[in-house]
Coordinates of C-alpha atoms in Angstrom, one line a residue:
M20 CA -17.2 214.4 -59.1
S21 CA -13.8 214.4 -57.6
V22 CA -13.4 213.8 -53.8
L23 CA -10.6 215.3 -52.0
T24 CA -8.4 213.7 -49.4
T25 CA -6.5 215.0 -46.6
G26 CA -2.9 214.0 -45.5
A27 CA -4.6 211.7 -43.1
N28 CA -6.4 209.5 -45.4
P29 CA -4.5 206.7 -47.4
P30 CA -4.0 207.5 -50.9
P31 CA -6.4 205.8 -53.2
E32 CA -5.0 202.4 -54.4
I33 CA -4.1 201.9 -58.2
P34 CA -4.6 198.7 -59.9
G35 CA -1.8 196.7 -60.7
A36 CA 0.4 198.2 -58.1
A37 CA 2.4 196.3 -55.7
V38 CA 1.1 196.0 -52.1
A39 CA 3.7 196.1 -49.4
I40 CA 3.2 193.3 -47.3
P41 CA 4.1 194.2 -43.7
L42 CA 6.9 191.5 -42.3
G43 CA 6.7 189.7 -39.3
G44 CA 9.1 189.5 -36.2
E45 CA 11.0 186.4 -37.8
S46 CA 12.4 188.6 -40.8
R47 CA 14.4 190.5 -38.1
V48 CA 16.0 187.4 -36.9
P49 CA 19.2 186.9 -38.7
G50 CA 19.4 183.9 -40.9
P51 CA 21.7 181.7 -39.2
L52 CA 19.8 181.6 -36.2
R53 CA 16.6 181.0 -38.1
F54 CA 18.2 178.1 -39.4
L55 CA 19.5 176.8 -36.3
A56 CA 16.2 177.1 -34.7
R57 CA 14.6 175.0 -37.5
A58 CA 17.3 172.5 -37.2
F59 CA 16.7 172.5 -33.3
A60 CA 12.8 172.1 -33.6
T61 CA 13.2 169.3 -36.5
L62 CA 15.6 167.4 -34.0
W63 CA 13.3 167.6 -31.1
S64 CA 10.5 166.4 -33.1
N65 CA 12.2 162.8 -33.1
G66 CA 11.8 160.7 -30.2
K67 CA 15.6 159.4 -29.9
A68 CA 16.9 162.7 -30.9
R69 CA 15.0 164.7 -28.0
I70 CA 16.3 162.2 -25.4
G71 CA 19.9 162.8 -26.6
L72 CA 19.5 166.6 -26.8
C73 CA 18.2 166.3 -23.2
I74 CA 21.4 164.1 -22.0
I75 CA 23.7 166.7 -23.8
G76 CA 21.7 169.5 -22.3
V77 CA 22.1 168.5 -18.7
M78 CA 25.7 167.4 -19.4
I79 CA 26.5 170.8 -20.6
L80 CA 24.8 172.6 -17.4
V81 CA 26.8 170.2 -15.2
A82 CA 30.0 170.8 -16.9
L83 CA 29.1 174.9 -16.9
L84 CA 28.1 175.0 -13.1
A85 CA 30.6 172.1 -11.8
P86 CA 32.3 174.9 -9.7
L87 CA 29.2 175.7 -8.0
I88 CA 27.8 171.8 -7.9
A89 CA 31.0 170.2 -6.7
P90 CA 31.2 169.9 -3.1
H91 CA 34.8 169.7 -2.9
S92 CA 37.6 170.6 -5.0
P93 CA 38.6 167.8 -7.5
T94 CA 42.0 167.8 -6.9
A95 CA 41.8 167.8 -3.1
T96 CA 43.7 165.0 -1.0
T97 CA 42.3 165.8 2.5
F98 CA 40.1 162.8 2.7
K99 CA 40.9 159.2 3.7
P100 CA 42.2 157.1 0.6
Y101 CA 39.6 154.5 -0.8
G102 CA 36.7 155.7 1.1
D103 CA 33.3 154.2 0.9
P104 CA 30.3 156.2 -0.7
S105 CA 29.0 158.7 2.4
G106 CA 27.3 161.6 2.7
T107 CA 30.5 163.7 2.7
N108 CA 31.9 161.7 -0.5
W109 CA 28.5 160.5 -2.2
F110 CA 30.8 158.4 -5.0
G111 CA 33.7 157.9 -2.1
T112 CA 37.0 158.6 -2.6
N113 CA 40.0 157.1 -4.7
G114 CA 43.7 156.1 -3.8
N115 CA 44.9 159.8 -3.5
G116 CA 42.4 160.8 -1.4
Q117 CA 40.3 162.8 -3.8
D118 CA 36.4 163.2 -3.8
V119 CA 35.2 161.0 -7.0
F120 CA 31.8 162.9 -7.1
S121 CA 33.5 166.1 -7.6
Q122 CA 35.7 164.9 -10.2
M123 CA 32.8 163.3 -12.1
L124 CA 31.6 167.0 -12.5
Y125 CA 34.4 168.3 -13.5
G126 CA 35.4 165.5 -15.8
A127 CA 32.5 166.3 -18.1
R128 CA 34.3 169.4 -19.1
I129 CA 37.0 167.9 -20.8
S130 CA 34.8 165.1 -22.3
L131 CA 32.5 167.4 -23.7
L132 CA 35.3 169.7 -24.8
V133 CA 37.0 167.0 -26.7
G134 CA 33.8 165.4 -28.3
L135 CA 32.6 168.8 -29.8
A136 CA 36.0 170.1 -30.7
A137 CA 37.4 166.9 -32.4
G138 CA 34.0 166.3 -34.0
F139 CA 34.1 170.1 -35.5
G140 CA 37.7 169.6 -36.6
A141 CA 37.1 166.2 -38.3
V142 CA 34.2 167.7 -39.9
R143 CA 35.3 171.3 -40.9
Y144 CA 38.5 170.5 -43.4
P145 CA 36.8 167.0 -44.7
V146 CA 33.8 168.9 -45.7
T147 CA 35.9 171.4 -47.6
L148 CA 38.2 168.5 -49.3
G149 CA 35.3 166.2 -50.0
L150 CA 33.4 168.8 -51.7
L151 CA 36.3 170.3 -53.6
S152 CA 37.3 166.7 -54.7
G153 CA 33.7 165.7 -55.4
Y154 CA 33.3 169.0 -57.8
R155 CA 36.4 169.5 -59.6
T156 CA 37.4 166.3 -61.3
G157 CA 41.0 165.8 -62.4
V158 CA 44.2 166.5 -60.6
I159 CA 42.8 167.9 -57.6
D160 CA 40.6 165.1 -57.2
E161 CA 43.1 162.6 -57.8
V162 CA 45.5 164.2 -55.4
I163 CA 42.8 164.7 -52.6
S164 CA 41.5 161.0 -53.3
F165 CA 45.2 159.6 -52.8
I166 CA 45.8 161.4 -49.7
T167 CA 42.4 160.3 -48.3
S168 CA 42.9 156.3 -49.3
L169 CA 46.4 156.5 -47.9
V170 CA 45.1 157.7 -44.5
L171 CA 42.1 155.0 -44.4
V172 CA 44.5 152.3 -45.2
I173 CA 46.6 152.9 -41.8
P174 CA 44.9 151.7 -38.7
G175 CA 43.3 154.8 -36.8
I176 CA 43.8 153.1 -33.3
P177 CA 47.1 152.2 -33.5
L178 CA 48.2 155.5 -35.2
M179 CA 46.6 157.4 -32.6
I180 CA 48.3 155.8 -29.8
I181 CA 51.7 156.2 -31.7
L182 CA 51.1 159.9 -32.0
A183 CA 49.7 160.5 -28.5
A184 CA 52.8 158.6 -27.2
Y185 CA 55.7 160.5 -29.2
L186 CA 54.1 163.8 -28.9
Q187 CA 55.8 165.8 -26.2
S188 CA 52.5 167.8 -25.0
R189 CA 50.2 166.1 -23.1
S190 CA 47.3 168.6 -22.7
T191 CA 43.7 168.0 -24.0
W192 CA 44.3 170.0 -27.0
T193 CA 47.0 167.5 -28.2
I194 CA 44.4 164.6 -27.9
V195 CA 41.8 166.7 -29.9
L196 CA 44.4 167.4 -32.6
V197 CA 45.2 163.7 -32.8
V198 CA 41.7 162.6 -32.7
A199 CA 41.1 164.9 -35.5
F200 CA 44.0 164.1 -37.5
T201 CA 43.1 160.2 -37.6
S202 CA 39.3 160.6 -38.3
W203 CA 38.9 162.8 -40.9
A204 CA 39.4 160.7 -43.8
T205 CA 36.2 158.7 -43.6
G206 CA 33.8 162.0 -43.5
A207 CA 35.9 163.1 -46.4
R208 CA 35.3 160.1 -48.8
V209 CA 31.6 160.0 -47.9
I210 CA 31.1 163.8 -48.6
R211 CA 33.1 163.4 -51.7
S212 CA 31.0 160.7 -52.9
Q213 CA 27.8 162.6 -52.4
A214 CA 29.2 165.6 -53.8
A215 CA 29.8 164.0 -57.3
T216 CA 26.2 162.6 -57.4
L217 CA 25.2 166.2 -57.1
R218 CA 27.8 167.6 -59.8
T219 CA 25.7 166.9 -62.6
R220 CA 22.5 168.1 -61.5
D221 CA 20.7 170.8 -63.5
F222 CA 20.9 173.7 -60.6
I223 CA 24.5 173.1 -60.5
T224 CA 25.0 173.4 -64.2
S225 CA 23.0 176.4 -64.3
A226 CA 25.2 178.1 -61.6
A227 CA 28.3 177.0 -63.3
F228 CA 27.1 178.7 -66.6
S229 CA 25.9 181.9 -64.9
G230 CA 29.5 182.6 -63.9
E231 CA 29.3 181.7 -60.3
R232 CA 32.6 181.1 -58.5
L233 CA 34.0 177.9 -57.3
F234 CA 33.4 178.2 -53.7
R235 CA 30.1 179.8 -53.7
I236 CA 28.9 176.8 -56.2
I237 CA 30.7 174.6 -53.7
F238 CA 29.2 176.3 -50.4
R239 CA 26.2 178.1 -51.7
E240 CA 24.6 175.4 -53.8
I241 CA 26.1 171.8 -53.0
L242 CA 26.6 172.1 -49.1
P243 CA 22.9 173.1 -48.4
N244 CA 21.9 170.0 -49.9
M245 CA 24.3 167.8 -48.0
T246 CA 23.2 169.1 -44.4
S247 CA 22.1 166.1 -43.0
L248 CA 25.1 164.2 -44.0
V249 CA 27.5 166.7 -42.7
A250 CA 25.5 167.0 -39.4
A251 CA 25.9 162.9 -39.3
S252 CA 29.2 163.0 -39.9
F253 CA 29.9 165.7 -37.1
F254 CA 28.2 163.5 -34.5
S255 CA 29.8 160.2 -35.5
A256 CA 33.1 162.0 -35.1
A257 CA 32.1 163.1 -31.5
T258 CA 31.3 160.1 -30.3
A259 CA 34.8 158.6 -31.8
A260 CA 36.2 161.4 -30.0
V261 CA 34.9 160.9 -26.6
L262 CA 35.7 157.2 -26.7
A263 CA 39.1 157.9 -28.1
E264 CA 40.0 160.3 -25.6
A265 CA 38.8 158.1 -22.7
S266 CA 40.9 155.3 -24.2
L267 CA 44.2 157.2 -24.5
E268 CA 43.7 158.6 -20.9
F269 CA 43.0 155.2 -19.5
L270 CA 46.3 153.9 -21.0
G271 CA 48.1 156.7 -19.7
L272 CA 48.8 158.8 -22.9
G273 CA 46.9 161.5 -21.9
N274 CA 47.5 164.3 -19.0
P275 CA 47.6 162.9 -15.9
N276 CA 47.1 165.9 -13.8
A277 CA 43.7 166.9 -15.9
V278 CA 40.3 165.6 -14.4
S279 CA 38.4 163.9 -16.7
W280 CA 36.4 160.6 -16.6
G281 CA 39.2 159.1 -18.7
T282 CA 41.8 159.9 -15.9
I283 CA 39.2 158.4 -13.2
L284 CA 39.5 155.2 -15.1
Y285 CA 43.4 155.3 -15.4
Y286 CA 43.7 155.9 -11.8
A287 CA 40.9 153.3 -10.9
Q288 CA 43.1 150.5 -13.1
Q289 CA 46.4 151.7 -11.6
Q290 CA 45.2 151.5 -7.8
N291 CA 43.0 148.3 -8.6
A292 CA 39.7 149.8 -7.7
L293 CA 38.1 146.4 -8.4
L294 CA 40.1 144.4 -6.0
T295 CA 39.7 147.0 -3.1
N296 CA 35.8 146.9 -3.7
Q297 CA 36.0 150.3 -5.3
W298 CA 33.6 149.4 -8.2
L299 CA 32.2 152.8 -8.5
L300 CA 35.4 154.5 -9.5
V301 CA 34.8 152.1 -12.6
F302 CA 31.2 152.3 -13.1
A303 CA 30.5 155.9 -12.7
P304 CA 32.9 157.1 -15.4
G305 CA 32.1 154.3 -17.5
L306 CA 28.4 155.0 -17.7
A307 CA 28.9 158.7 -18.0
I308 CA 31.0 158.1 -21.3
A309 CA 28.3 155.5 -22.7
L310 CA 25.8 158.0 -22.2
L311 CA 27.4 160.9 -23.8
A312 CA 28.2 158.7 -26.7
T313 CA 24.7 157.2 -26.6
A314 CA 23.2 160.9 -26.9
F315 CA 25.3 161.8 -29.9
T316 CA 24.1 158.6 -31.2
F317 CA 20.4 159.4 -30.4
I318 CA 21.0 162.8 -32.1
N319 CA 22.1 161.3 -35.1
F320 CA 18.9 159.5 -35.7
G321 CA 17.3 162.6 -36.0
V322 CA 19.6 164.3 -38.5
D323 CA 18.2 162.9 -41.7
A324 CA 14.9 164.9 -41.1
L325 CA 16.8 168.0 -41.6
S326 CA 17.2 167.9 -45.3
N327 CA 14.4 165.6 -46.1
P328 CA 10.9 166.8 -45.9
R329 CA 9.4 163.7 -46.2
L330 CA 10.7 162.4 -42.8
R331 CA 9.7 165.8 -40.9
E332 CA 6.0 165.1 -42.3
K333 CA 5.9 161.6 -41.0

């Protein structure tokens, strides 16, 4: 006896036929966004990394909303020089009659910009060179290793001071380039060592025998297995960049017209802030720089869980 079906009823199921599984809302989200969301959730699950993310988040909001939060212009010289903290000037004024609290809010912009930009620059090219050197033995590995070893031998801080002193441009981007140029070799050496150990794994050998191109093997097979190492290199470079920028500004090798935490320390030293009992001019930017460097270090504690499922389970 046959059963007639109308167009409104579903067709009968055929044994062995594929069944379409409806995809959830996550499938419509682009892959990079899903990866960033999982990475943020992994970092947030770590207590120290959570503290670092909160500090970085607050500083980013302060930097973005500085024109709205700052009570005065950071370059205005309309106040009494060497003024004590008051209701008008919360952190007092410097020797030029500028509001220190407003300068602290605006100074977060340059410190964050230098830290993130120099950290990205100090990781992007070392990752490429380290992966290429670790995977391709022979002349390429020898040339890259020789250049890396040569840069590692040169002291970083004296080289940074010489480059910053002799460059005509004293802009913020000059400091970013100087910091990135002097801090890429360490990351390249570490990534090269890890890539050399992954080169002989079975999945890399299979990809090479299947005819995969060089850069596809490097960036699609090897790089995903080094996520935590790359992220750790980024945050380490960002921490060093923040401290290096403040040091160069303090030594007068940066842009004196820019408003950053380093320039606040520079003018505090030039105007003998401690001798005039203006200790807040030294304590406030020093504490902000220390908090930013500590935040990057705390985030670095949760980076290992990005590529280690056992740490995520714990």
